[in-house]
Amino acid sequence: MNVEEFVSFMKMAGSSTVPPSNPFKSDWEKIRADIAPHFYGSVPEVLEKSFPNEDPEILDYRKQTYQPKTESPIVKAITDLSRLLSTSKHSVLFESEPMQNFYRDFRIGDDDLFHYFFKVVVPNRVLDPNGILVIEPTGNGLESNSERVQISLKIIQSDRVVFNDPDFNLIIYRGISKPKYSTSVDFALNGIYMVVTDEFFGMIENGVFRLIYQHDTGMNPWFTLGGRGVPRYDNNGNTYIVYKSDFSPAVPYLNDAAIYDNQHKSVMLSTCFPIKFVDGIDCDT
């Protein structure tokens, strides 16, 4: 999709400044929200809904004493996958020497590309399968033809993704409107949207589109983190793919484990260590 085709697509979608949104975006959010408590070790929402008539003080007590035992199987599975695909168990063949040199020298912080993939990409795939990894152009090469354009890899969480449809070779996601740690006021009151296609990188800022970089590779510089693809259909018969996490089938069991463990411990503590009430009664004799 070139710039002209993108502008035509935006007009067809109803607005030249406001990107269209995936009609099943709420499914992305639910899939992520279901796994998040077991991924982060926070209190699952299902713990509050399991006993609707429960005294608020008892619920508060159960939440305070909750221990995230369901976090460990998630961590173990991710660790086992990294060990299974470690560099000692396989070799990588490169198409050319420049590609091999790039792979060897490319660094993201302290990590090479292989370790970044397993430390960052795989956990994000488990947590947020409808998120995307984008290869963004950066460096002085964006402004000067005498310097090479550099790249950076960015995970874009699904709550920032506005549009992602492989039929159009197009993604649109909300950009960063305020620098990290900055206390300044947001400079884009109407939002910043990053636009990426198989031909260019662009930006919509305060309703105005501008081209950032024309890569013209004919390849999509991103991929959806993915999982198990589930087809969804709108009322017009159009097909959309929503990705469920590799761990989505385990969520009911993780929820049950969290509920039963927490409830068992609460009952045990309240019965083994009961509260004794002593009421003084005046004696008339």
XYZ file of C-alpha atoms in Angstrom:
285
model
C 0.000 0.000 0.000
C 1.553 3.295 -1.110
C 0.711 6.756 0.233
C -1.982 7.462 -2.346
C -3.667 4.132 -1.657
C -3.515 4.820 2.072
C -5.176 8.223 1.685
C -7.917 6.634 -0.455
C -8.390 3.883 2.128
C -8.794 6.413 4.940
C -11.449 8.302 2.969
C -13.251 5.048 2.192
C -13.187 4.150 5.909
C -15.017 7.378 6.716
C -12.354 9.889 7.769
C -9.045 11.165 6.448
C -7.748 11.901 9.964
C -9.272 9.320 12.345
C -8.113 5.718 11.711
C -10.680 2.906 11.505
C -10.659 0.457 14.404
C -10.823 -3.326 14.382
C -14.428 -4.335 15.244
C -13.177 -7.140 17.511
C -10.654 -5.071 19.444
C -12.586 -5.800 22.669
C -11.688 -9.486 22.186
C -7.999 -8.539 22.177
C -8.448 -6.744 25.479
C -10.304 -9.636 27.122
C -7.701 -12.210 26.066
C -4.951 -10.087 27.568
C -6.954 -9.285 30.737
C -7.687 -12.982 31.366
C -4.002 -13.938 31.353
C -2.550 -10.800 32.965
C -3.179 -11.730 36.664
C -1.370 -15.054 36.267
C 1.415 -13.431 34.222
C 2.026 -10.544 36.628
C 1.067 -12.337 39.849
C -1.750 -9.920 40.700
C -5.145 -10.740 42.218
C -7.450 -12.195 39.505
C -10.782 -10.464 39.012
C -12.482 -13.881 39.204
C -11.535 -13.986 42.892
C -13.940 -11.108 43.530
C -16.762 -12.571 41.434
C -16.689 -16.103 42.833
C -18.649 -15.255 45.985
C -21.027 -12.390 45.112
C -22.720 -12.314 48.535
C -19.476 -12.338 50.481
C -18.922 -9.787 53.225
C -16.634 -7.005 51.880
C -14.312 -7.371 54.874
C -13.826 -11.074 54.176
C -13.167 -10.367 50.491
C -10.627 -7.730 51.449
C -8.966 -10.216 53.797
C -8.798 -12.854 51.042
C -7.263 -10.350 48.624
C -4.667 -9.283 51.189
C -3.638 -12.869 51.893
C -3.670 -13.948 48.219
C -0.461 -15.604 47.042
C 0.123 -15.752 43.240
C 0.870 -19.466 42.948
C -0.383 -19.563 39.351
C 2.447 -17.289 38.228
C 5.110 -19.999 38.554
C 3.762 -22.372 35.830
C 3.662 -19.464 33.373
C 7.269 -18.547 34.155
C 8.365 -22.191 34.006
C 6.762 -22.744 30.594
C 8.450 -19.653 29.122
C 11.797 -20.686 30.612
C 11.472 -24.244 29.294
C 10.723 -22.924 25.805
C 13.846 -20.756 25.877
C 15.938 -23.750 26.919
C 14.369 -25.950 24.246
C 15.368 -23.510 21.496
C 18.743 -22.476 22.913
C 21.638 -21.870 20.513
C 23.362 -25.021 21.773
C 20.567 -27.153 20.273
C 20.383 -25.663 16.777
C 22.296 -23.598 14.248
C 21.221 -20.635 12.111
C 22.022 -20.507 8.392
C 22.293 -17.056 6.815
C 21.516 -16.076 3.245
C 24.498 -13.732 3.024
C 27.516 -12.564 4.988
C 26.089 -9.048 5.564
C 23.000 -10.640 7.153
C 25.217 -12.822 9.343
C 27.222 -9.774 10.420
C 24.039 -7.865 11.188
C 22.730 -10.712 13.336
C 26.063 -10.965 15.162
C 26.464 -7.235 15.828
C 22.860 -6.114 16.423
C 22.181 -5.226 20.053
C 19.088 -4.153 21.959
C 20.402 -2.901 25.250
C 22.616 -5.711 26.576
C 20.927 -8.420 24.507
C 21.624 -9.787 21.067
C 18.715 -10.556 18.760
C 18.332 -14.164 19.932
C 18.183 -13.341 23.652
C 15.916 -10.339 23.042
C 13.462 -12.620 21.270
C 13.175 -15.018 24.211
C 13.387 -12.410 26.969
C 10.905 -9.961 25.432
C 9.027 -11.314 22.405
C 8.029 -14.740 23.753
C 6.660 -13.456 27.111
C 4.711 -10.735 25.286
C 3.291 -13.344 22.908
C 2.013 -15.304 25.906
C 0.511 -12.228 27.538
C -0.752 -10.273 24.538
C -0.984 -12.339 21.327
C -2.707 -9.542 19.401
C 0.151 -7.162 20.066
C 2.717 -6.588 17.319
C 6.477 -6.312 16.925
C 7.448 -3.447 14.632
C 10.817 -2.824 12.984
C 10.994 0.976 13.157
C 13.466 3.110 11.163
C 15.587 5.423 13.259
C 18.833 7.406 13.259
C 20.311 10.212 11.177
C 19.668 8.246 7.985
C 16.064 9.421 8.088
C 17.295 12.959 7.386
C 20.533 12.382 5.481
C 21.105 10.288 2.353
C 24.770 9.929 3.292
C 24.018 7.816 6.372
C 22.452 4.400 6.720
C 18.995 4.152 8.292
C 19.153 2.210 11.546
C 16.359 0.083 12.997
C 14.856 -0.519 16.413
C 12.481 -3.276 17.495
C 9.391 -2.204 19.383
C 6.648 -4.244 21.014
C 3.304 -2.495 20.540
C 0.697 -3.710 23.033
C -2.712 -4.545 21.615
C -4.359 -1.685 23.505
C -2.260 0.694 21.370
C -3.013 -1.102 18.095
C -5.895 0.549 16.258
C -5.798 -1.267 12.922
C -4.075 -4.493 11.898
C -5.333 -6.381 8.872
C -3.059 -8.480 6.642
C -5.484 -8.054 3.744
C -4.407 -4.403 3.535
C -0.684 -4.699 4.444
C -1.357 -1.921 6.939
C -1.080 -1.312 10.661
C -2.010 1.815 12.603
C -1.143 2.240 16.255
C -1.121 5.013 18.816
C 2.257 6.693 19.089
C 4.054 8.053 22.123
C 2.788 11.581 22.713
C 5.023 12.330 25.712
C 8.661 11.301 26.222
C 9.507 8.779 28.912
C 9.777 10.353 32.395
C 8.748 13.722 30.970
C 6.525 16.047 33.020
C 5.679 18.222 30.030
C 2.140 18.563 28.700
C 1.171 16.288 25.794
C 1.927 18.150 22.578
C -0.596 16.257 20.429
C -4.025 17.015 21.830
C -5.808 15.021 19.122
C -3.444 12.074 19.311
C -0.529 10.645 17.382
C -0.998 7.604 15.160
C 1.855 5.708 13.535
C 1.113 4.288 10.078
C 3.149 1.404 8.640
C 2.635 -0.376 5.311
C 4.680 -2.622 3.044
C 6.044 0.553 1.397
C 6.323 3.366 3.941
C 6.276 4.630 7.526
C 4.070 7.621 8.306
C 2.428 9.550 11.112
C -0.920 11.230 11.723
C -0.440 14.033 14.238
C -3.349 16.267 15.197
C -5.198 15.059 12.104
C -2.337 15.806 9.669
C -0.572 12.973 7.843
C 3.129 13.141 7.006
C 5.549 10.651 5.497
C 8.475 9.559 7.698
C 10.328 7.016 5.594
C 9.741 5.307 2.253
C 11.262 1.829 2.495
C 9.712 0.350 -0.701
C 10.619 -3.234 0.223
C 7.205 -4.699 -0.521
C 7.475 -6.502 2.826
C 5.594 -5.828 6.049
C 8.121 -4.606 8.665
C 6.099 -6.075 11.514
C 4.443 -9.263 12.657
C 1.578 -10.029 15.004
C 2.902 -11.818 18.100
C 0.265 -14.456 17.476
C -1.002 -17.648 19.017
C -3.998 -19.695 17.935
C -5.876 -17.834 15.219
C -9.648 -17.738 15.710
C -11.808 -16.429 12.823
C -14.494 -13.876 13.694
C -17.162 -12.530 11.347
C -18.970 -9.222 11.235
C -22.588 -8.749 10.144
C -21.471 -8.147 6.559
C -19.703 -11.494 6.262
C -16.161 -10.114 6.529
C -13.580 -12.310 8.263
C -11.213 -11.120 10.972
C -8.572 -13.156 12.789
C -8.309 -12.810 16.562
C -5.368 -14.519 18.222
C -5.768 -16.406 21.469
C -2.715 -16.908 23.624
C -0.962 -20.250 23.735
C -1.988 -20.172 27.405
C -5.640 -19.191 26.894
C -6.883 -22.824 27.259
C -5.180 -22.966 30.668
C -6.884 -19.846 32.046
C -9.977 -21.665 33.500
C -7.680 -24.079 35.360
C -5.445 -21.263 36.578
C -8.507 -19.370 37.813
C -9.864 -22.422 39.633
C -6.486 -23.061 41.231
C -6.319 -19.452 42.434
C -9.879 -19.552 43.844
C -9.589 -22.914 45.608
C -6.169 -22.221 47.086
C -7.156 -18.811 48.348
C -10.472 -19.988 49.772
C -8.898 -23.038 51.438
C -6.247 -20.904 53.088
C -8.793 -18.327 54.248
C -11.016 -20.986 55.824
C -8.050 -22.697 57.436
C -6.699 -19.501 58.965
C -10.110 -18.390 60.237
C -10.920 -21.770 61.813
C -7.495 -22.667 63.161
C -6.979 -19.234 64.603
C -10.479 -18.024 65.524
C -11.149 -14.620 67.006
C -12.308 -14.832 70.624
C -14.832 -12.268 71.832
C -15.084 -11.660 75.591
C -18.051 -9.728 76.885
C -17.942 -8.576 80.509
C -21.234 -9.053 82.459
C -21.858 -7.266 85.757
C -22.598 -9.545 88.664
C -25.315 -8.332 91.052
C -24.660 -10.907 93.790
